[in-house]
Amino acid sequence: MTSPVHPDAQAEGPDEVRVQHRLSAVLALACAAVAGALLLVGISKEFPEFIVALLPMVLIVWLAWRTITRRGKKRLISGVLLPLMIAALIVALAWARFDLRILFAIALAVIATNIFSSLALSWSHIPSDQHVVNRAHHPVLIINNRSGGGAAQRAGLEAKAKQIGITVRVLGEDGDLAQIAQDAVAAGADCIGMAGGDGSLAVVAEVAMEHDLPFVCIPAGTRNHFAMDLGLNRSDLCAGLGAFGAASERRVDVGRVNDRLFLNNVSVGAYGQIVASSEYRDNKLG
């Protein structure tokens, strides 16, 4: 796994970072648990008057969901309205003289949410066994233009990659992604990358593992969970092409379920069936 070298990057002590993250996680979980307990007690004391607060609470949950699942202006608007709605709820509860335990529970819930968000954002700074590698001599990038609703095409990724000397292979509608990757290796590729969603990335990553070649992740999918876990810039696809040059290489763990490789998560049940559906691509939110 390679990523562009950051000239100002500084490694932190592994033990120090792990302790900080563990303490933060424990604090967040404790705040969430206490908030839940206080909320239940407060609701029981104020029922049925507490029903009045249900509407703003539902709106808060809805805005939080939109902030996480939407992009662009929709995410920005939801992100701005969310803290305003939380503040309005707190003021309303205080004005109505509700049980202070409810207000305290909301405050703890906000603290827990902020800590969890900070942990997610800072995870990319956790040091690893990364080391600097030289520019690839025969880099190959496979592009799935269907991923992310055509994110690679909108970014002009193919033209930019060819401009800097990267061989590009575009996955056709009925193409065999694994075979394309194998053919690229057979043709002499010494570094192989994939621009697509998490599923496409896993297929090409498995081929790279099989031949012990560096793999480049270009986040051209919808959610790009793997790229997010790695701390990559998901908004600038072309920036990821720098990983084919002088780059920082590191090894990451993968898993297998039913002989299929996955990079960062695996799903079963209804969600797995939805993702596998042919209608899924055309009905994504974002």
PDB file of C-alpha atoms in Angstrom:
ATOM      1  CA  MET A   1       0.000   0.000   0.000  1.00  0.00           C
ATOM      2  CA  THR A   2       1.557   3.314  -1.058  1.00  0.00           C
ATOM      3  CA  SER A   3       0.646   6.954  -0.566  1.00  0.00           C
ATOM      4  CA  PRO A   4       2.373  10.210  -1.578  1.00  0.00           C
ATOM      5  CA  VAL A   5       5.191  11.338   0.690  1.00  0.00           C
ATOM      6  CA  HIS A   6       4.317  14.353   2.835  1.00  0.00           C
ATOM      7  CA  PRO A   7       7.439  16.496   3.320  1.00  0.00           C
ATOM      8  CA  ASP A   8       6.340  17.727   6.743  1.00  0.00           C
ATOM      9  CA  ALA A   9       5.163  14.370   8.061  1.00  0.00           C
ATOM     10  CA  GLN A  10       6.451  13.500  11.516  1.00  0.00           C
ATOM     11  CA  ALA A  11       6.072  10.196  13.263  1.00  0.00           C
ATOM     12  CA  GLU A  12       4.763  10.062  16.797  1.00  0.00           C
ATOM     13  CA  GLY A  13       5.630   7.455  19.349  1.00  0.00           C
ATOM     14  CA  PRO A  14       3.422   4.365  18.870  1.00  0.00           C
ATOM     15  CA  ASP A  15       2.849   3.830  22.580  1.00  0.00           C
ATOM     16  CA  GLU A  16       1.999   7.495  23.158  1.00  0.00           C
ATOM     17  CA  VAL A  17      -0.536   7.549  20.336  1.00  0.00           C
ATOM     18  CA  ARG A  18      -2.146   4.291  21.383  1.00  0.00           C
ATOM     19  CA  VAL A  19      -2.526   5.463  24.993  1.00  0.00           C
ATOM     20  CA  GLN A  20      -4.094   8.739  23.859  1.00  0.00           C
ATOM     21  CA  HIS A  21      -6.561   6.983  21.601  1.00  0.00           C
ATOM     22  CA  ARG A  22      -7.456   4.385  24.199  1.00  0.00           C
ATOM     23  CA  LEU A  23      -8.054   6.989  26.894  1.00  0.00           C
ATOM     24  CA  SER A  24     -10.176   9.052  24.505  1.00  0.00           C
ATOM     25  CA  ALA A  25     -12.195   5.993  23.509  1.00  0.00           C
ATOM     26  CA  VAL A  26     -12.792   5.043  27.155  1.00  0.00           C
ATOM     27  CA  LEU A  27     -13.886   8.606  27.956  1.00  0.00           C
ATOM     28  CA  ALA A  28     -16.259   8.694  24.973  1.00  0.00           C
ATOM     29  CA  LEU A  29     -17.813   5.340  25.873  1.00  0.00           C
ATOM     30  CA  ALA A  30     -18.214   6.410  29.496  1.00  0.00           C
ATOM     31  CA  CYS A  31     -19.902   9.670  28.454  1.00  0.00           C
ATOM     32  CA  ALA A  32     -22.245   7.784  26.121  1.00  0.00           C
ATOM     33  CA  ALA A  33     -23.165   5.236  28.804  1.00  0.00           C
ATOM     34  CA  VAL A  34     -23.821   7.865  31.480  1.00  0.00           C
ATOM     35  CA  ALA A  35     -25.786   9.967  28.985  1.00  0.00           C
ATOM     36  CA  GLY A  36     -28.015   7.010  28.132  1.00  0.00           C
ATOM     37  CA  ALA A  37     -28.686   6.213  31.784  1.00  0.00           C
ATOM     38  CA  LEU A  38     -29.446   9.830  32.693  1.00  0.00           C
ATOM     39  CA  LEU A  39     -31.703  10.212  29.673  1.00  0.00           C
ATOM     40  CA  LEU A  40     -33.764   7.181  30.647  1.00  0.00           C
ATOM     41  CA  VAL A  41     -34.142   8.432  34.216  1.00  0.00           C
ATOM     42  CA  GLY A  42     -35.042  11.921  33.041  1.00  0.00           C
ATOM     43  CA  ILE A  43     -37.637  10.659  30.577  1.00  0.00           C
ATOM     44  CA  SER A  44     -39.272   8.517  33.244  1.00  0.00           C
ATOM     45  CA  LYS A  45     -39.510  11.552  35.550  1.00  0.00           C
ATOM     46  CA  GLU A  46     -40.945  13.876  32.911  1.00  0.00           C
ATOM     47  CA  PHE A  47     -43.287  11.526  31.013  1.00  0.00           C
ATOM     48  CA  PRO A  48     -45.615  12.339  29.274  1.00  0.00           C
ATOM     49  CA  GLU A  49     -44.418  15.972  29.032  1.00  0.00           C
ATOM     50  CA  PHE A  50     -41.183  14.738  27.528  1.00  0.00           C
ATOM     51  CA  ILE A  51     -43.058  13.822  24.323  1.00  0.00           C
ATOM     52  CA  VAL A  52     -42.945  17.537  23.440  1.00  0.00           C
ATOM     53  CA  ALA A  53     -39.193  17.216  22.940  1.00  0.00           C
ATOM     54  CA  LEU A  54     -39.457  14.241  20.619  1.00  0.00           C
ATOM     55  CA  LEU A  55     -39.836  16.302  17.426  1.00  0.00           C
ATOM     56  CA  PRO A  56     -36.590  18.282  17.798  1.00  0.00           C
ATOM     57  CA  MET A  57     -34.824  15.081  18.831  1.00  0.00           C
ATOM     58  CA  VAL A  58     -36.024  13.347  15.678  1.00  0.00           C
ATOM     59  CA  LEU A  59     -34.838  16.341  13.645  1.00  0.00           C
ATOM     60  CA  ILE A  60     -31.434  16.147  15.327  1.00  0.00           C
ATOM     61  CA  VAL A  61     -31.073  12.471  14.422  1.00  0.00           C
ATOM     62  CA  TRP A  62     -32.214  13.200  10.856  1.00  0.00           C
ATOM     63  CA  LEU A  63     -29.752  16.086  10.440  1.00  0.00           C
ATOM     64  CA  ALA A  64     -26.920  13.981  11.876  1.00  0.00           C
ATOM     65  CA  TRP A  65     -27.716  11.222   9.392  1.00  0.00           C
ATOM     66  CA  ARG A  66     -27.725  13.687   6.480  1.00  0.00           C
ATOM     67  CA  THR A  67     -24.423  15.157   7.636  1.00  0.00           C
ATOM     68  CA  ILE A  68     -22.835  11.700   7.509  1.00  0.00           C
ATOM     69  CA  THR A  69     -24.462  10.355   4.329  1.00  0.00           C
ATOM     70  CA  ARG A  70     -24.625  13.437   2.065  1.00  0.00           C
ATOM     71  CA  ARG A  71     -22.003  15.411   0.208  1.00  0.00           C
ATOM     72  CA  GLY A  72     -21.426  18.985  -0.878  1.00  0.00           C
ATOM     73  CA  LYS A  73     -24.048  21.608  -0.063  1.00  0.00           C
ATOM     74  CA  LYS A  74     -26.445  19.100   1.498  1.00  0.00           C
ATOM     75  CA  ARG A  75     -23.804  18.035   4.016  1.00  0.00           C
ATOM     76  CA  LEU A  76     -22.808  21.643   4.704  1.00  0.00           C
ATOM     77  CA  ILE A  77     -26.391  22.775   5.328  1.00  0.00           C
ATOM     78  CA  SER A  78     -27.124  19.797   7.584  1.00  0.00           C
ATOM     79  CA  GLY A  79     -23.862  20.317   9.457  1.00  0.00           C
ATOM     80  CA  VAL A  80     -24.747  23.954  10.139  1.00  0.00           C
ATOM     81  CA  LEU A  81     -28.330  23.215  11.201  1.00  0.00           C
ATOM     82  CA  LEU A  82     -27.376  20.307  13.483  1.00  0.00           C
ATOM     83  CA  PRO A  83     -25.674  22.291  16.292  1.00  0.00           C
ATOM     84  CA  LEU A  84     -28.367  24.969  16.019  1.00  0.00           C
ATOM     85  CA  MET A  85     -31.078  22.350  16.538  1.00  0.00           C
ATOM     86  CA  ILE A  86     -29.189  20.880  19.499  1.00  0.00           C
ATOM     87  CA  ALA A  87     -28.883  24.338  21.048  1.00  0.00           C
ATOM     88  CA  ALA A  88     -32.592  24.983  20.450  1.00  0.00           C
ATOM     89  CA  LEU A  89     -33.485  21.705  22.150  1.00  0.00           C
ATOM     90  CA  ILE A  90     -31.366  22.507  25.196  1.00  0.00           C
ATOM     91  CA  VAL A  91     -32.880  25.984  25.494  1.00  0.00           C
ATOM     92  CA  ALA A  92     -36.402  24.591  25.137  1.00  0.00           C
ATOM     93  CA  LEU A  93     -35.825  21.962  27.799  1.00  0.00           C
ATOM     94  CA  ALA A  94     -34.304  24.519  30.161  1.00  0.00           C
ATOM     95  CA  TRP A  95     -37.167  26.955  29.590  1.00  0.00           C
ATOM     96  CA  ALA A  96     -39.711  24.219  30.281  1.00  0.00           C
ATOM     97  CA  ARG A  97     -37.800  23.351  33.474  1.00  0.00           C
ATOM     98  CA  PHE A  98     -37.293  19.750  32.526  1.00  0.00           C
ATOM     99  CA  ASP A  99     -35.262  17.456  34.704  1.00  0.00           C
ATOM    100  CA  LEU A 100     -31.652  18.703  34.620  1.00  0.00           C
ATOM    101  CA  ARG A 101     -30.517  15.127  34.154  1.00  0.00           C
ATOM    102  CA  ILE A 102     -31.893  15.285  30.618  1.00  0.00           C
ATOM    103  CA  LEU A 103     -29.834  18.389  29.840  1.00  0.00           C
ATOM    104  CA  PHE A 104     -26.753  16.814  31.370  1.00  0.00           C
ATOM    105  CA  ALA A 105     -27.343  13.675  29.293  1.00  0.00           C
ATOM    106  CA  ILE A 106     -27.536  15.719  26.079  1.00  0.00           C
ATOM    107  CA  ALA A 107     -24.310  17.535  26.981  1.00  0.00           C
ATOM    108  CA  LEU A 108     -22.520  14.237  27.613  1.00  0.00           C
ATOM    109  CA  ALA A 109     -23.851  12.834  24.341  1.00  0.00           C
ATOM    110  CA  VAL A 110     -22.455  15.839  22.461  1.00  0.00           C
ATOM    111  CA  ILE A 111     -19.080  15.384  24.176  1.00  0.00           C
ATOM    112  CA  ALA A 112     -19.028  11.681  23.276  1.00  0.00           C
ATOM    113  CA  THR A 113     -19.903  12.459  19.649  1.00  0.00           C
ATOM    114  CA  ASN A 114     -17.105  15.025  19.383  1.00  0.00           C
ATOM    115  CA  ILE A 115     -14.567  12.618  20.863  1.00  0.00           C
ATOM    116  CA  PHE A 116     -15.587   9.837  18.486  1.00  0.00           C
ATOM    117  CA  SER A 117     -15.346  12.271  15.551  1.00  0.00           C
ATOM    118  CA  SER A 118     -11.887  13.395  16.665  1.00  0.00           C
ATOM    119  CA  LEU A 119     -10.752   9.787  16.946  1.00  0.00           C
ATOM    120  CA  ALA A 120     -11.963   9.039  13.431  1.00  0.00           C
ATOM    121  CA  LEU A 121     -10.201  12.090  11.998  1.00  0.00           C
ATOM    122  CA  SER A 122      -6.931  11.491  13.844  1.00  0.00           C
ATOM    123  CA  TRP A 123      -6.736   7.764  13.118  1.00  0.00           C
ATOM    124  CA  SER A 124      -4.843   8.521   9.903  1.00  0.00           C
ATOM    125  CA  HIS A 125      -1.951   9.912  11.989  1.00  0.00           C
ATOM    126  CA  ILE A 126      -1.288   6.625  13.758  1.00  0.00           C
ATOM    127  CA  PRO A 127       2.242   5.566  12.809  1.00  0.00           C
ATOM    128  CA  SER A 128       2.877   2.335  10.973  1.00  0.00           C
ATOM    129  CA  ASP A 129       5.765   0.388   9.504  1.00  0.00           C
ATOM    130  CA  GLN A 130       5.827   2.713   6.495  1.00  0.00           C
ATOM    131  CA  HIS A 131       8.976   3.457   4.527  1.00  0.00           C
ATOM    132  CA  VAL A 132       9.837   5.561   1.497  1.00  0.00           C
ATOM    133  CA  VAL A 133      10.010   3.811  -1.882  1.00  0.00           C
ATOM    134  CA  ASN A 134      11.203   5.015  -5.282  1.00  0.00           C
ATOM    135  CA  ARG A 135       9.046   5.872  -8.266  1.00  0.00           C
ATOM    136  CA  ALA A 136       7.444   2.911 -10.041  1.00  0.00           C
ATOM    137  CA  HIS A 137       9.003   2.133 -13.433  1.00  0.00           C
ATOM    138  CA  HIS A 138       5.942   0.482 -14.968  1.00  0.00           C
ATOM    139  CA  PRO A 139       2.893   1.792 -13.087  1.00  0.00           C
ATOM    140  CA  VAL A 140      -0.584   0.637 -14.089  1.00  0.00           C
ATOM    141  CA  LEU A 141      -3.879   2.164 -13.001  1.00  0.00           C
ATOM    142  CA  ILE A 142      -7.204   0.394 -13.501  1.00  0.00           C
ATOM    143  CA  ILE A 143     -10.249   2.670 -13.542  1.00  0.00           C
ATOM    144  CA  ASN A 144     -13.846   1.687 -12.879  1.00  0.00           C
ATOM    145  CA  ASN A 145     -15.793   4.602 -14.333  1.00  0.00           C
ATOM    146  CA  ARG A 146     -19.058   3.275 -12.933  1.00  0.00           C
ATOM    147  CA  SER A 147     -17.893   3.633  -9.342  1.00  0.00           C
ATOM    148  CA  GLY A 148     -19.011   6.701  -7.466  1.00  0.00           C
ATOM    149  CA  GLY A 149     -21.432   7.690 -10.208  1.00  0.00           C
ATOM    150  CA  GLY A 150     -18.553   8.415 -12.593  1.00  0.00           C
ATOM    151  CA  ALA A 151     -16.246  10.126 -10.077  1.00  0.00           C
ATOM    152  CA  ALA A 152     -13.095   9.201 -12.027  1.00  0.00           C
ATOM    153  CA  GLN A 153     -14.467  10.688 -15.236  1.00  0.00           C
ATOM    154  CA  ARG A 154     -15.510  13.912 -13.528  1.00  0.00           C
ATOM    155  CA  ALA A 155     -12.020  14.277 -12.087  1.00  0.00           C
ATOM    156  CA  GLY A 156     -10.330  13.690 -15.454  1.00  0.00           C
ATOM    157  CA  LEU A 157      -8.328  10.921 -13.828  1.00  0.00           C
ATOM    158  CA  GLU A 158      -7.528   8.933 -16.976  1.00  0.00           C
ATOM    159  CA  ALA A 159      -6.045  11.892 -18.852  1.00  0.00           C
ATOM    160  CA  LYS A 160      -4.046  13.043 -15.839  1.00  0.00           C
ATOM    161  CA  ALA A 161      -2.642   9.551 -15.236  1.00  0.00           C
ATOM    162  CA  LYS A 162      -1.548   9.167 -18.856  1.00  0.00           C
ATOM    163  CA  GLN A 163       0.002  12.617 -18.750  1.00  0.00           C
ATOM    164  CA  ILE A 164       2.438  11.551 -16.024  1.00  0.00           C
ATOM    165  CA  GLY A 165       3.313   8.239 -17.667  1.00  0.00           C
ATOM    166  CA  ILE A 166       0.923   5.824 -15.976  1.00  0.00           C
ATOM    167  CA  THR A 167      -0.550   3.049 -18.096  1.00  0.00           C
ATOM    168  CA  VAL A 168      -4.335   3.112 -17.774  1.00  0.00           C
ATOM    169  CA  ARG A 169      -6.762   0.220 -18.121  1.00  0.00           C
ATOM    170  CA  VAL A 170     -10.481   1.031 -18.044  1.00  0.00           C
ATOM    171  CA  LEU A 171     -12.874  -1.625 -16.762  1.00  0.00           C
ATOM    172  CA  GLY A 172     -15.661  -2.263 -19.263  1.00  0.00           C
ATOM    173  CA  GLU A 173     -19.230  -3.053 -18.323  1.00  0.00           C
ATOM    174  CA  ASP A 174     -18.668  -6.794 -18.670  1.00  0.00           C
ATOM    175  CA  GLY A 175     -14.947  -6.734 -17.910  1.00  0.00           C
ATOM    176  CA  ASP A 176     -13.174  -9.151 -15.584  1.00  0.00           C
ATOM    177  CA  LEU A 177     -11.392  -6.906 -13.106  1.00  0.00           C
ATOM    178  CA  ALA A 178      -9.194  -9.627 -11.641  1.00  0.00           C
ATOM    179  CA  GLN A 179      -8.103 -10.741 -15.113  1.00  0.00           C
ATOM    180  CA  ILE A 180      -7.282  -7.177 -16.142  1.00  0.00           C
ATOM    181  CA  ALA A 181      -5.072  -6.882 -13.071  1.00  0.00           C
ATOM    182  CA  GLN A 182      -3.404 -10.230 -13.775  1.00  0.00           C
ATOM    183  CA  ASP A 183      -2.752  -9.194 -17.387  1.00  0.00           C
ATOM    184  CA  ALA A 184      -1.194  -5.945 -16.193  1.00  0.00           C
ATOM    185  CA  VAL A 185       1.176  -7.855 -13.928  1.00  0.00           C
ATOM    186  CA  ALA A 186       2.037 -10.272 -16.736  1.00  0.00           C
ATOM    187  CA  ALA A 187       2.867  -7.270 -18.944  1.00  0.00           C
ATOM    188  CA  GLY A 188       5.448  -6.087 -16.428  1.00  0.00           C
ATOM    189  CA  ALA A 189       3.630  -3.780 -14.019  1.00  0.00           C
ATOM    190  CA  ASP A 190       5.729  -3.116 -10.909  1.00  0.00           C
ATOM    191  CA  CYS A 191       3.026  -1.074  -9.162  1.00  0.00           C
ATOM    192  CA  ILE A 192      -0.706  -1.444  -9.666  1.00  0.00           C
ATOM    193  CA  GLY A 193      -3.483   0.884  -8.609  1.00  0.00           C
ATOM    194  CA  MET A 194      -7.264   0.860  -8.638  1.00  0.00           C
ATOM    195  CA  ALA A 195      -9.647   3.789  -8.961  1.00  0.00           C
ATOM    196  CA  GLY A 196     -13.032   2.606  -7.785  1.00  0.00           C
ATOM    197  CA  GLY A 197     -15.126   1.645  -4.803  1.00  0.00           C
ATOM    198  CA  ASP A 198     -14.136  -0.593  -1.910  1.00  0.00           C
ATOM    199  CA  GLY A 199     -15.240  -3.747  -3.742  1.00  0.00           C
ATOM    200  CA  SER A 200     -13.125  -2.985  -6.805  1.00  0.00           C
ATOM    201  CA  LEU A 201     -10.162  -2.077  -4.625  1.00  0.00           C
ATOM    202  CA  ALA A 202     -10.301  -5.442  -2.874  1.00  0.00           C
ATOM    203  CA  VAL A 203     -10.170  -7.383  -6.151  1.00  0.00           C
ATOM    204  CA  VAL A 204      -7.064  -5.590  -7.419  1.00  0.00           C
ATOM    205  CA  ALA A 205      -5.427  -5.545  -3.990  1.00  0.00           C
ATOM    206  CA  GLU A 206      -5.670  -9.331  -3.893  1.00  0.00           C
ATOM    207  CA  VAL A 207      -3.796  -9.578  -7.197  1.00  0.00           C
ATOM    208  CA  ALA A 208      -1.148  -7.176  -5.900  1.00  0.00           C
ATOM    209  CA  MET A 209      -0.757  -9.306  -2.774  1.00  0.00           C
ATOM    210  CA  GLU A 210      -0.441 -12.460  -4.830  1.00  0.00           C
ATOM    211  CA  HIS A 211       2.523 -10.995  -6.723  1.00  0.00           C
ATOM    212  CA  ASP A 212       3.938  -8.975  -3.798  1.00  0.00           C
ATOM    213  CA  LEU A 213       3.517  -5.672  -5.642  1.00  0.00           C
ATOM    214  CA  PRO A 214       2.737  -2.242  -4.207  1.00  0.00           C
ATOM    215  CA  PHE A 215      -0.932  -1.279  -4.461  1.00  0.00           C
ATOM    216  CA  VAL A 216      -2.261   2.259  -4.873  1.00  0.00           C
ATOM    217  CA  CYS A 217      -5.739   3.176  -3.646  1.00  0.00           C
ATOM    218  CA  ILE A 218      -7.530   5.911  -5.601  1.00  0.00           C
ATOM    219  CA  PRO A 219     -10.832   6.642  -3.795  1.00  0.00           C
ATOM    220  CA  ALA A 220     -13.261   6.896  -6.729  1.00  0.00           C
ATOM    221  CA  GLY A 221     -16.219   5.160  -5.077  1.00  0.00           C
ATOM    222  CA  THR A 222     -19.225   6.568  -3.255  1.00  0.00           C
ATOM    223  CA  ARG A 223     -18.268   6.325   0.420  1.00  0.00           C
ATOM    224  CA  ASN A 224     -14.625   5.216   0.107  1.00  0.00           C
ATOM    225  CA  HIS A 225     -14.502   3.677   3.569  1.00  0.00           C
ATOM    226  CA  PHE A 226     -11.084   2.081   3.017  1.00  0.00           C
ATOM    227  CA  ALA A 227      -9.536   5.373   1.897  1.00  0.00           C
ATOM    228  CA  MET A 228     -11.095   7.090   4.903  1.00  0.00           C
ATOM    229  CA  ASP A 229      -9.560   4.502   7.239  1.00  0.00           C
ATOM    230  CA  LEU A 230      -6.181   5.147   5.619  1.00  0.00           C
ATOM    231  CA  GLY A 231      -6.569   8.896   6.040  1.00  0.00           C
ATOM    232  CA  LEU A 232      -6.403   9.603   2.300  1.00  0.00           C
ATOM    233  CA  ASN A 233      -7.811  12.710   0.652  1.00  0.00           C
ATOM    234  CA  ARG A 234     -11.133  11.479  -0.759  1.00  0.00           C
ATOM    235  CA  SER A 235     -12.027  14.773  -2.441  1.00  0.00           C
ATOM    236  CA  ASP A 236      -9.024  14.978  -4.792  1.00  0.00           C
ATOM    237  CA  LEU A 237      -8.648  11.797  -6.829  1.00  0.00           C
ATOM    238  CA  CYS A 238      -5.769  13.089  -8.944  1.00  0.00           C
ATOM    239  CA  ALA A 239      -3.694  13.771  -5.826  1.00  0.00           C
ATOM    240  CA  GLY A 240      -3.581  10.016  -5.251  1.00  0.00           C
ATOM    241  CA  LEU A 241      -1.605   9.565  -8.470  1.00  0.00           C
ATOM    242  CA  GLY A 242       1.405  10.878  -6.589  1.00  0.00           C
ATOM    243  CA  ALA A 243       1.628   7.487  -4.887  1.00  0.00           C
ATOM    244  CA  PHE A 244       2.993   6.045  -8.139  1.00  0.00           C
ATOM    245  CA  GLY A 245       6.020   8.308  -7.711  1.00  0.00           C
ATOM    246  CA  ALA A 246       8.296   8.585  -4.690  1.00  0.00           C
ATOM    247  CA  ALA A 247       5.922   7.387  -2.029  1.00  0.00           C
ATOM    248  CA  SER A 248       5.487   6.147   1.497  1.00  0.00           C
ATOM    249  CA  GLU A 249       4.727   2.425   1.523  1.00  0.00           C
ATOM    250  CA  ARG A 250       3.107   0.545   4.378  1.00  0.00           C
ATOM    251  CA  ARG A 251       1.503  -2.821   4.930  1.00  0.00           C
ATOM    252  CA  VAL A 252      -2.073  -3.188   6.140  1.00  0.00           C
ATOM    253  CA  ASP A 253      -4.082  -6.151   7.358  1.00  0.00           C
ATOM    254  CA  VAL A 254      -6.852  -7.696   5.267  1.00  0.00           C
ATOM    255  CA  GLY A 255      -9.403 -10.411   5.925  1.00  0.00           C
ATOM    256  CA  ARG A 256     -11.207 -13.207   4.129  1.00  0.00           C
ATOM    257  CA  VAL A 257     -14.768 -14.479   4.288  1.00  0.00           C
ATOM    258  CA  ASN A 258     -15.751 -17.516   2.208  1.00  0.00           C
ATOM    259  CA  ASP A 259     -12.427 -17.283   0.352  1.00  0.00           C
ATOM    260  CA  ARG A 260     -13.109 -13.673  -0.667  1.00  0.00           C
ATOM    261  CA  LEU A 261     -10.737 -10.932   0.417  1.00  0.00           C
ATOM    262  CA  PHE A 262     -12.013  -7.742   2.058  1.00  0.00           C
ATOM    263  CA  LEU A 263      -9.997  -4.687   2.994  1.00  0.00           C
ATOM    264  CA  ASN A 264     -11.762  -2.942   5.851  1.00  0.00           C
ATOM    265  CA  ASN A 265     -15.286  -4.290   6.391  1.00  0.00           C
ATOM    266  CA  VAL A 266     -17.669  -7.036   5.363  1.00  0.00           C
ATOM    267  CA  SER A 267     -21.459  -7.189   5.537  1.00  0.00           C
ATOM    268  CA  VAL A 268     -24.039  -9.948   5.745  1.00  0.00           C
ATOM    269  CA  GLY A 269     -27.815 -10.047   5.665  1.00  0.00           C
ATOM    270  CA  ALA A 270     -30.023  -7.312   4.224  1.00  0.00           C
ATOM    271  CA  TYR A 271     -27.269  -4.747   3.713  1.00  0.00           C
ATOM    272  CA  GLY A 272     -25.148  -7.239   1.807  1.00  0.00           C
ATOM    273  CA  GLN A 273     -28.087  -8.051  -0.458  1.00  0.00           C
ATOM    274  CA  ILE A 274     -28.770  -4.363  -1.080  1.00  0.00           C
ATOM    275  CA  VAL A 275     -25.170  -3.637  -2.058  1.00  0.00           C
ATOM    276  CA  ALA A 276     -25.141  -6.633  -4.406  1.00  0.00           C
ATOM    277  CA  SER A 277     -28.347  -5.486  -6.119  1.00  0.00           C
ATOM    278  CA  SER A 278     -28.066  -4.193  -9.688  1.00  0.00           C
ATOM    279  CA  GLU A 279     -30.294  -1.241  -8.720  1.00  0.00           C
ATOM    280  CA  TYR A 280     -27.962  -0.136  -5.936  1.00  0.00           C
ATOM    281  CA  ARG A 281     -25.649   2.036  -8.065  1.00  0.00           C
ATOM    282  CA  ASP A 282     -28.437   4.154  -9.528  1.00  0.00           C
ATOM    283  CA  ASN A 283     -30.155   4.819  -6.207  1.00  0.00           C
ATOM    284  CA  LYS A 284     -27.314   5.982  -3.981  1.00  0.00           C
ATOM    285  CA  LEU A 285     -27.666   9.075  -1.850  1.00  0.00           C
ATOM    286  CA  GLY A 286     -25.057  11.779  -1.931  1.00  0.00           C
TER     287      GLY A 286
END
